[in-house]
mmCIF file of C-alpha atoms in Angstrom:
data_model
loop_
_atom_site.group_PDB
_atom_site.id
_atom_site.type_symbol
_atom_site.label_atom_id
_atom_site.label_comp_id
_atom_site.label_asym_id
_atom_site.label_seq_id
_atom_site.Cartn_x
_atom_site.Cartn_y
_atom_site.Cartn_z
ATOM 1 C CA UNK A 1 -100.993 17.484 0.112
ATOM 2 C CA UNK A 2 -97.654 16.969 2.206
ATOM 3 C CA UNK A 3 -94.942 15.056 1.875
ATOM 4 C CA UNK A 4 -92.184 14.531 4.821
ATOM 5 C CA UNK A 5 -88.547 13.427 4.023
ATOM 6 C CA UNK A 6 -86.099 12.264 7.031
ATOM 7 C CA UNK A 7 -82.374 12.197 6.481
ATOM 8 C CA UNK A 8 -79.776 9.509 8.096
ATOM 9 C CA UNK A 9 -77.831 9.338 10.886
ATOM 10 C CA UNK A 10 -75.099 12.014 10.358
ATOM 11 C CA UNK A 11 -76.312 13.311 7.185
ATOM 12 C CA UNK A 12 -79.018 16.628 7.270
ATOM 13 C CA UNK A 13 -82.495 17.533 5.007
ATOM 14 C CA UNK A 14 -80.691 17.773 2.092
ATOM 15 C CA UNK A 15 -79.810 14.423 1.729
ATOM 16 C CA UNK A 16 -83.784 13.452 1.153
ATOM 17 C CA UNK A 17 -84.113 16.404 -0.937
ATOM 18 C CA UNK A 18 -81.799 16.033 -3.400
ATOM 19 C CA UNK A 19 -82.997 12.281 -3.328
ATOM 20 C CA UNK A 20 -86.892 12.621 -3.193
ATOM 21 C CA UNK A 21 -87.851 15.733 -4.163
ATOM 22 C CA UNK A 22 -87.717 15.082 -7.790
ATOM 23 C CA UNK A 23 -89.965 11.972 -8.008
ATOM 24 C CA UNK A 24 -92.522 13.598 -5.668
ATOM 25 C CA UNK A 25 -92.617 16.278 -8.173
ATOM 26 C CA UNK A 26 -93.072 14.225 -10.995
ATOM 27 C CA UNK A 27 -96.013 12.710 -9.586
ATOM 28 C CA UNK A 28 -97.480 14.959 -7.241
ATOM 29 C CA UNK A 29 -96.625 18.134 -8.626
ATOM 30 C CA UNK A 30 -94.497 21.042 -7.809
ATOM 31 C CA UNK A 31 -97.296 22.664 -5.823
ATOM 32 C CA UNK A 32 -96.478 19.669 -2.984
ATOM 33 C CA UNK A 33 -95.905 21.264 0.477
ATOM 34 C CA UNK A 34 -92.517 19.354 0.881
ATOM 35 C CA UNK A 35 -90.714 18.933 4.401
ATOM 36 C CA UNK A 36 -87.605 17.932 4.964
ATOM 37 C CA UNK A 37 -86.439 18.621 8.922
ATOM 38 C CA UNK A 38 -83.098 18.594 10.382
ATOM 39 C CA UNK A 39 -83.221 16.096 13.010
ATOM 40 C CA UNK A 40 -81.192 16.893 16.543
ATOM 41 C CA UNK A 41 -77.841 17.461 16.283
ATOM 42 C CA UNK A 42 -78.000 17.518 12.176
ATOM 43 C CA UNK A 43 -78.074 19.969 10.094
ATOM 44 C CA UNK A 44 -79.807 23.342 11.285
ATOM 45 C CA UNK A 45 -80.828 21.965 14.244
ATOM 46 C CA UNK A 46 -77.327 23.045 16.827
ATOM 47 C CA UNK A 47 -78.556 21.146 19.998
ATOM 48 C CA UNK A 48 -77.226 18.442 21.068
ATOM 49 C CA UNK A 49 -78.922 17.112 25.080
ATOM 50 C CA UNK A 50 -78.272 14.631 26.718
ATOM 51 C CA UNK A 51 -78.070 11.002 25.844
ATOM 52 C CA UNK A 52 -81.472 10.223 26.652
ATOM 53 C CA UNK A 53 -82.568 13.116 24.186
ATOM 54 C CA UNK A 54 -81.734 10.567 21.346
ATOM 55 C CA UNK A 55 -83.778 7.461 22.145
ATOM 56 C CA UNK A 56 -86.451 7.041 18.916
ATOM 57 C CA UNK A 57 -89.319 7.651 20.475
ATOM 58 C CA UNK A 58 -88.298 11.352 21.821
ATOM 59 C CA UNK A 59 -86.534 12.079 18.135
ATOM 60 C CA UNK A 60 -89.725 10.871 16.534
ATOM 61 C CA UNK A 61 -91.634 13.262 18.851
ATOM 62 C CA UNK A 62 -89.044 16.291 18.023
ATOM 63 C CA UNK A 63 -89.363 15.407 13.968
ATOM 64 C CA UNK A 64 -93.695 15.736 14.406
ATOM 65 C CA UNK A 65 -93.567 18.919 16.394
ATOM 66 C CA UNK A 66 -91.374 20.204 13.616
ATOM 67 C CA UNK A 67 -93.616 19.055 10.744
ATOM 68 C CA UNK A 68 -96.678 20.385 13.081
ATOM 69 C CA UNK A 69 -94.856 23.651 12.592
ATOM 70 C CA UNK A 70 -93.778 23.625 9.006
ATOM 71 C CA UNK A 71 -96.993 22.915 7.992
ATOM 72 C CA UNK A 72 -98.470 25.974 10.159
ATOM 73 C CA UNK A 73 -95.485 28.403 8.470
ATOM 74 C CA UNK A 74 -96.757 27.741 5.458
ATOM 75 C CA UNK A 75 -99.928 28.628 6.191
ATOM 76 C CA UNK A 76 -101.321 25.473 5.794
ATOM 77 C CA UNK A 77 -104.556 23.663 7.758
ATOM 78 C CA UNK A 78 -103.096 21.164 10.462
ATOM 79 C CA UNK A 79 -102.677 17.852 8.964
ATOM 80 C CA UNK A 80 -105.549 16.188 11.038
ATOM 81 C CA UNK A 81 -107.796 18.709 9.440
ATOM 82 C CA UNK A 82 -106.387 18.477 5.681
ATOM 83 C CA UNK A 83 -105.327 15.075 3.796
ATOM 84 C CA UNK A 84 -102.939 12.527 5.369
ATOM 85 C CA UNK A 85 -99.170 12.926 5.098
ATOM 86 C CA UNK A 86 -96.713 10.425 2.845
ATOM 87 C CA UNK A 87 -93.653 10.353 5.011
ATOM 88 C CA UNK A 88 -90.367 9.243 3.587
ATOM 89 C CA UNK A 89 -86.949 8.330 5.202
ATOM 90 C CA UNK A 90 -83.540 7.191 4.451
ATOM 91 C CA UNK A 91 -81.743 4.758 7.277
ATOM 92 C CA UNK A 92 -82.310 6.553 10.475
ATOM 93 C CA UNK A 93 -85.245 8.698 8.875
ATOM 94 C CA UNK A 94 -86.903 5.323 7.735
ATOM 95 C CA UNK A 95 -86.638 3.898 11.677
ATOM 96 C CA UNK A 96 -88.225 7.385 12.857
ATOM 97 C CA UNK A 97 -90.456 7.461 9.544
ATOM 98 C CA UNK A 98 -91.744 4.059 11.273
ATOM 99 C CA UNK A 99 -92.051 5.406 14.672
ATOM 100 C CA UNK A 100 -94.319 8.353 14.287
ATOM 101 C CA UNK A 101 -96.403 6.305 12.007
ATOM 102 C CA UNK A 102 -96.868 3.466 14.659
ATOM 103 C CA UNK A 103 -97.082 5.404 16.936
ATOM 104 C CA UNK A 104 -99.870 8.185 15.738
ATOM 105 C CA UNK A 105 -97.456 11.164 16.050
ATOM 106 C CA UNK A 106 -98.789 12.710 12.172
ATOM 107 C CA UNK A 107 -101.971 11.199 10.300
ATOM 108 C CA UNK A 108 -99.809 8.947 7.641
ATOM 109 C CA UNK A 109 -101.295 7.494 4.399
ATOM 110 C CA UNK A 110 -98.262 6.520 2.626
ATOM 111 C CA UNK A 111 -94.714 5.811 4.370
ATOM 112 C CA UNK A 112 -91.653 4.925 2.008
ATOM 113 C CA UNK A 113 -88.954 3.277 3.864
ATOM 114 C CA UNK A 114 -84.903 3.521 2.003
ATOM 115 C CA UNK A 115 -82.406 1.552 3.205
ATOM 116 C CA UNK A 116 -83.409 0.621 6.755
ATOM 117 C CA UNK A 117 -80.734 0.054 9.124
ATOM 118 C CA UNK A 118 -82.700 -0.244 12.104
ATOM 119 C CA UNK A 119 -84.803 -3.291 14.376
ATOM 120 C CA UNK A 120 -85.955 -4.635 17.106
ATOM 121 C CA UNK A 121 -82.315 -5.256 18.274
ATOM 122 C CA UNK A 122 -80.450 -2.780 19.926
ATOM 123 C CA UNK A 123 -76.888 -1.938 18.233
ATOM 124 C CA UNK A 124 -76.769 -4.900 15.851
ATOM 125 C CA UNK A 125 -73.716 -5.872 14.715
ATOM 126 C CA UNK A 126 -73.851 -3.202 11.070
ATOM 127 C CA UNK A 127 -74.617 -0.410 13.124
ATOM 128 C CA UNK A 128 -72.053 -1.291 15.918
ATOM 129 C CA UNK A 129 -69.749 0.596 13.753
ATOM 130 C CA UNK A 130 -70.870 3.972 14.781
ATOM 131 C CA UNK A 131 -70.420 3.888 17.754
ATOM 132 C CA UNK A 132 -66.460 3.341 17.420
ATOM 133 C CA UNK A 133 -66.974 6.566 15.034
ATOM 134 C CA UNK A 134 -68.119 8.506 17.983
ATOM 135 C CA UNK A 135 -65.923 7.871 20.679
ATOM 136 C CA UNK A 136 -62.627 8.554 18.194
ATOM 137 C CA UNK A 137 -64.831 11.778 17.196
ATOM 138 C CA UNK A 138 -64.997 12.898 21.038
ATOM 139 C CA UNK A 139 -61.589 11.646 21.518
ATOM 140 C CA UNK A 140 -59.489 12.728 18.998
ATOM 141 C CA UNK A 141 -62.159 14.787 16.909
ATOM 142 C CA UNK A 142 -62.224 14.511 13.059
ATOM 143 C CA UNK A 143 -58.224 13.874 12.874
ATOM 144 C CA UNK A 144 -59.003 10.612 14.412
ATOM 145 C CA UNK A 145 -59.866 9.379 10.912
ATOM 146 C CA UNK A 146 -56.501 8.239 10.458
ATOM 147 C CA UNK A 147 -56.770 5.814 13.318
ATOM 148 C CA UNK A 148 -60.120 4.796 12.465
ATOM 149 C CA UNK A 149 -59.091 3.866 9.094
ATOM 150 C CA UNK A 150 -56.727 1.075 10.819
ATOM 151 C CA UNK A 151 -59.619 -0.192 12.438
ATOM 152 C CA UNK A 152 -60.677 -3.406 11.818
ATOM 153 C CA UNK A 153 -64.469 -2.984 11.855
ATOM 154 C CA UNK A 154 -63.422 -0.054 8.867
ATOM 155 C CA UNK A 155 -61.248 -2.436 6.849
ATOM 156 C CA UNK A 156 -64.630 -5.173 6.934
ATOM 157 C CA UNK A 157 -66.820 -2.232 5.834
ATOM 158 C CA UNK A 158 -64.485 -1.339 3.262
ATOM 159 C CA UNK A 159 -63.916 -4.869 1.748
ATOM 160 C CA UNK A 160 -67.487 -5.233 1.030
ATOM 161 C CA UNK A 161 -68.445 -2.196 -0.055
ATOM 162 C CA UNK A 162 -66.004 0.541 -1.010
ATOM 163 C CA UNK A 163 -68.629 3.087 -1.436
ATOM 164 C CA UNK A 164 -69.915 1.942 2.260
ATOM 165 C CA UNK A 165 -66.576 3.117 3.885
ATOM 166 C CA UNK A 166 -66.880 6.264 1.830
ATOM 167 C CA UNK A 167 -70.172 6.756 3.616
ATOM 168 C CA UNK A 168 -68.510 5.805 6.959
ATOM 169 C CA UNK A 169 -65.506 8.079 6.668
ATOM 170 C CA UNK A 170 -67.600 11.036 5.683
ATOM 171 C CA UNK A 171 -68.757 11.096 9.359
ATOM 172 C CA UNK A 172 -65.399 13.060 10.304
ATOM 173 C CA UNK A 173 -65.963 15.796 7.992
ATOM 174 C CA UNK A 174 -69.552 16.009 8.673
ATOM 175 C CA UNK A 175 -70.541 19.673 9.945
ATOM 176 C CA UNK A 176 -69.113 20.023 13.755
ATOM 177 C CA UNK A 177 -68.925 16.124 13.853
ATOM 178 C CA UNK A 178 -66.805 16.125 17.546
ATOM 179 C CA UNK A 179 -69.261 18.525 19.067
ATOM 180 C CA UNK A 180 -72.347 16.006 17.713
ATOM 181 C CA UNK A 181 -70.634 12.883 18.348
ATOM 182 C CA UNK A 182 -72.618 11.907 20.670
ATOM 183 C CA UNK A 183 -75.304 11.420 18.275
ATOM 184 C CA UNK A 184 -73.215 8.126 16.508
ATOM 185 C CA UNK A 185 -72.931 6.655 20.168
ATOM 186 C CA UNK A 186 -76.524 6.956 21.430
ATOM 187 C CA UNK A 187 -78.476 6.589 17.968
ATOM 188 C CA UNK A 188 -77.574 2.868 17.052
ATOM 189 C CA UNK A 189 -78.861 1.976 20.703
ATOM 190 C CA UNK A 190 -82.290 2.743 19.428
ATOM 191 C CA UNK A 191 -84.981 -0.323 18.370
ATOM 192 C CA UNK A 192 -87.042 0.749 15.563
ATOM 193 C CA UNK A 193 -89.864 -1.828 16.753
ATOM 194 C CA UNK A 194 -90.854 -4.247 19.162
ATOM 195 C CA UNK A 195 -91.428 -7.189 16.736
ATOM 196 C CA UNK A 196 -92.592 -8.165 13.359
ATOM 197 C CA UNK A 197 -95.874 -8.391 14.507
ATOM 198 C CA UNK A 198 -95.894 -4.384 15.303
ATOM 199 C CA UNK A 199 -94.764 -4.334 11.781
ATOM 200 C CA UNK A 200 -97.950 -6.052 10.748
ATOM 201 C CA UNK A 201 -100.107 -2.845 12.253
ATOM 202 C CA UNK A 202 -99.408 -0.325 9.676
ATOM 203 C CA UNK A 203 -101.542 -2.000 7.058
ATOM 204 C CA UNK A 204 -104.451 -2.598 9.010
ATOM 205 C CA UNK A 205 -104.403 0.735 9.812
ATOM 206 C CA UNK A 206 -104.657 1.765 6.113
ATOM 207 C CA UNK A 207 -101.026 2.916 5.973
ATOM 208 C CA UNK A 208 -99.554 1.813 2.396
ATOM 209 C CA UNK A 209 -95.967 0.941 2.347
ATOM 210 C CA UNK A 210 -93.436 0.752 0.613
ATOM 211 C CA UNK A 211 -89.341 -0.615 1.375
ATOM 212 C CA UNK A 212 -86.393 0.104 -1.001
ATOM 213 C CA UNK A 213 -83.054 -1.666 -0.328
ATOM 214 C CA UNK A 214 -79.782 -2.847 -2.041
ATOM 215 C CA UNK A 215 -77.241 -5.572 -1.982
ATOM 216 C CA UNK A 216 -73.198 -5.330 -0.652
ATOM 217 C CA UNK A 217 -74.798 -2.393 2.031
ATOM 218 C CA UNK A 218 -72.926 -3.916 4.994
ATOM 219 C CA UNK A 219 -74.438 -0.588 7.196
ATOM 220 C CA UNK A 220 -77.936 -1.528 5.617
ATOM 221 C CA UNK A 221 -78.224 -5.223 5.434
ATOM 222 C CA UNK A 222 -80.850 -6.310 2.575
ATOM 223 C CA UNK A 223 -81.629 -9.135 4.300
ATOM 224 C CA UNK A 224 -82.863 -6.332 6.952
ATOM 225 C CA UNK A 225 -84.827 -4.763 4.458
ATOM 226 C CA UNK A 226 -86.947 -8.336 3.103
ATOM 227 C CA UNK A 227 -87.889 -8.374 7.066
ATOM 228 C CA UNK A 228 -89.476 -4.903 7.005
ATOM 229 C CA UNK A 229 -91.612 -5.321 3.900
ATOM 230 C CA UNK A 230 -92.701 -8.989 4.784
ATOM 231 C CA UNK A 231 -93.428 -7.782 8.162
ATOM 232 C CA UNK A 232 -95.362 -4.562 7.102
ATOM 233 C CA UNK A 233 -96.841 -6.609 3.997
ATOM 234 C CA UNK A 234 -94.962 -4.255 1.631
ATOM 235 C CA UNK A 235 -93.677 -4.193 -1.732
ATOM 236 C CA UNK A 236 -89.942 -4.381 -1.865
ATOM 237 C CA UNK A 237 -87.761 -2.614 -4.432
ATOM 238 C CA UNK A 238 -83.902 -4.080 -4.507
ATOM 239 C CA UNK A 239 -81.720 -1.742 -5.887
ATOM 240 C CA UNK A 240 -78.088 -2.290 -7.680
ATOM 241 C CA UNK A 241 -75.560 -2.175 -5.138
ATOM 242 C CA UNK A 242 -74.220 1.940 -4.629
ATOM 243 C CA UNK A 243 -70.789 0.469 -5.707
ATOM 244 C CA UNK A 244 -72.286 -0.551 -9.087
ATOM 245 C CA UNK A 245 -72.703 2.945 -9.961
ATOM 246 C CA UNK A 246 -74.455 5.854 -7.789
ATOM 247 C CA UNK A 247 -76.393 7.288 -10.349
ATOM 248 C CA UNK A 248 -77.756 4.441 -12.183
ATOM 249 C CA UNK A 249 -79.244 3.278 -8.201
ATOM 250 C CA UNK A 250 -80.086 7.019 -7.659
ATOM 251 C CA UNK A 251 -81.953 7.122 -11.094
ATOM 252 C CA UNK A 252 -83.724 3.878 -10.328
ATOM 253 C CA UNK A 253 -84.508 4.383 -6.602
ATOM 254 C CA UNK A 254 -86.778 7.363 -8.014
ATOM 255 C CA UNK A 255 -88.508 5.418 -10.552
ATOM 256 C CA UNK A 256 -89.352 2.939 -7.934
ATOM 257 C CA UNK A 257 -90.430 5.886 -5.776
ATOM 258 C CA UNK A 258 -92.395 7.724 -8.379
ATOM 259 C CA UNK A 259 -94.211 4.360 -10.057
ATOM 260 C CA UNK A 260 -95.385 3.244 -6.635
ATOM 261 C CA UNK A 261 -96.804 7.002 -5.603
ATOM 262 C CA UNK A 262 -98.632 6.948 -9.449
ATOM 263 C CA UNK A 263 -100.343 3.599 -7.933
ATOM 264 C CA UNK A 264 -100.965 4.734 -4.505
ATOM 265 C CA UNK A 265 -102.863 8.012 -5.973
ATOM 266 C CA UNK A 266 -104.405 6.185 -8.544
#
């Protein structure tokens, strides 16, 4: 068995480790072949393209070649030859997460979707903050977090959710943020689907689902996350809010995690 974890936008592989990992193992086992890329740009993975090199569908493709390979490092049959893959993603790993399972990229039994942030709307207004990240990034590089922290579109973040404009400001110290700005500008551009009604495929398909999201997440709207599990007939989990306390909604996101993999296998 295989299980694939996909970080967020500006964040690398071992933000869904540190997050996952445990409940897979709790269920699954430690024997689990566990894969956690680096998309482009993040992480390990130094490249940075063009602009066009970031639209979903190509970062989707990149993320299944890279499994594709994993799996053949480690010696393992090719997924269409062994058991289907759960796949599991945070944010911008949950829009991608979506994409290669809509789209066929990996044979996917089980998808687990954190905290989406993306939809069928390019640059909504949560994730319009990023891009204001990334120009100041290219401008100014990560000193311009002064001057974003006068920003108005910060001080909104902030007065919702301190913990959000945590998250926000941790894009300037991010690994060689100027260099990968580009990846904050082009990203949020991205749709994660067409409609609700491509939604609706996955479970047709035999896909089980599964959406986790919280309250006071101005970057990841809850209201965003009710539309992905009604749309992919899914079971929602709603979290505390991070700014009630990070490791009671850590502690909790992996029960949720590890009850609905116990009923999935069972």
């Amino acid at each position: 068995m295989t299980t694939v974890l996909l970080h967020g936008l500006g964040a690398d592989r071992r933000q869904p480790l540190d997050l996952f990992t445990p409940a897979v193992h709790a269920v699954v086992g430690p024997d689990e072949l566990v894969i956690a890329p680096d998309i482009r740009a993040h992480g390990g993975f130094l490249t940075v393209g063009e602009p066009a090199d970031f639209r979903l569908d190509r970062l989707a493709a990149e993320v299944a070649a890279s499994v594709r390979e994993a799996i053949e490092d480690a010696g393992e049959p090719a997924p269409e030859a062994s058991a289907p893959l759960t796949i599991m993603g945070i944010s911008l790993g949950a829009a991608l997460a979506l994409r290669i399972a809509l789209d066929d990229l990996l044979p996917i039994e089980r998808a687990v979707f954190v905290r989406p942030s993306f939809s069928d709307q390019s640059l909504p207004e949560h994730l319009r903050v990023f891009p204001v990240i990334g120009q100041i990034l290219a401008d100014a590089g990560p000193a311009g977090i002064d001057e974003f922290r006068e920003r108005a579109i910060f001080q909104h973040v902030v007065s919702v959710s301190p913990a959000g404009g945590r998250g926000l400001l941790s894009q300037f110290t991010a690994p060689d943020a100027a260099r990968r700005a580009m990846r904050l500008v082009e990203i949020p551009r991205n749709r994660a689907f067409r409609d609700d009604a491509e939604l609706a495929e996955l479970e047709p398909r035999g896909i089980r689902s599964l959406v986790i999201g919280a309250p006071r997440d101005p970057v990841h709207p809850y209201a965003l996350a009710e539309r992905w599990a009604a749309g992919l007939r899914a079971p929602l989990v709603e979290l505390p809010a991070r700014d009630d306390g990070l490791p009671v909604q850590t502690s909790l996101l992996r029960e949720g995690i590890a009850r609905w993999l116990a009923h999935t296998r069972a």
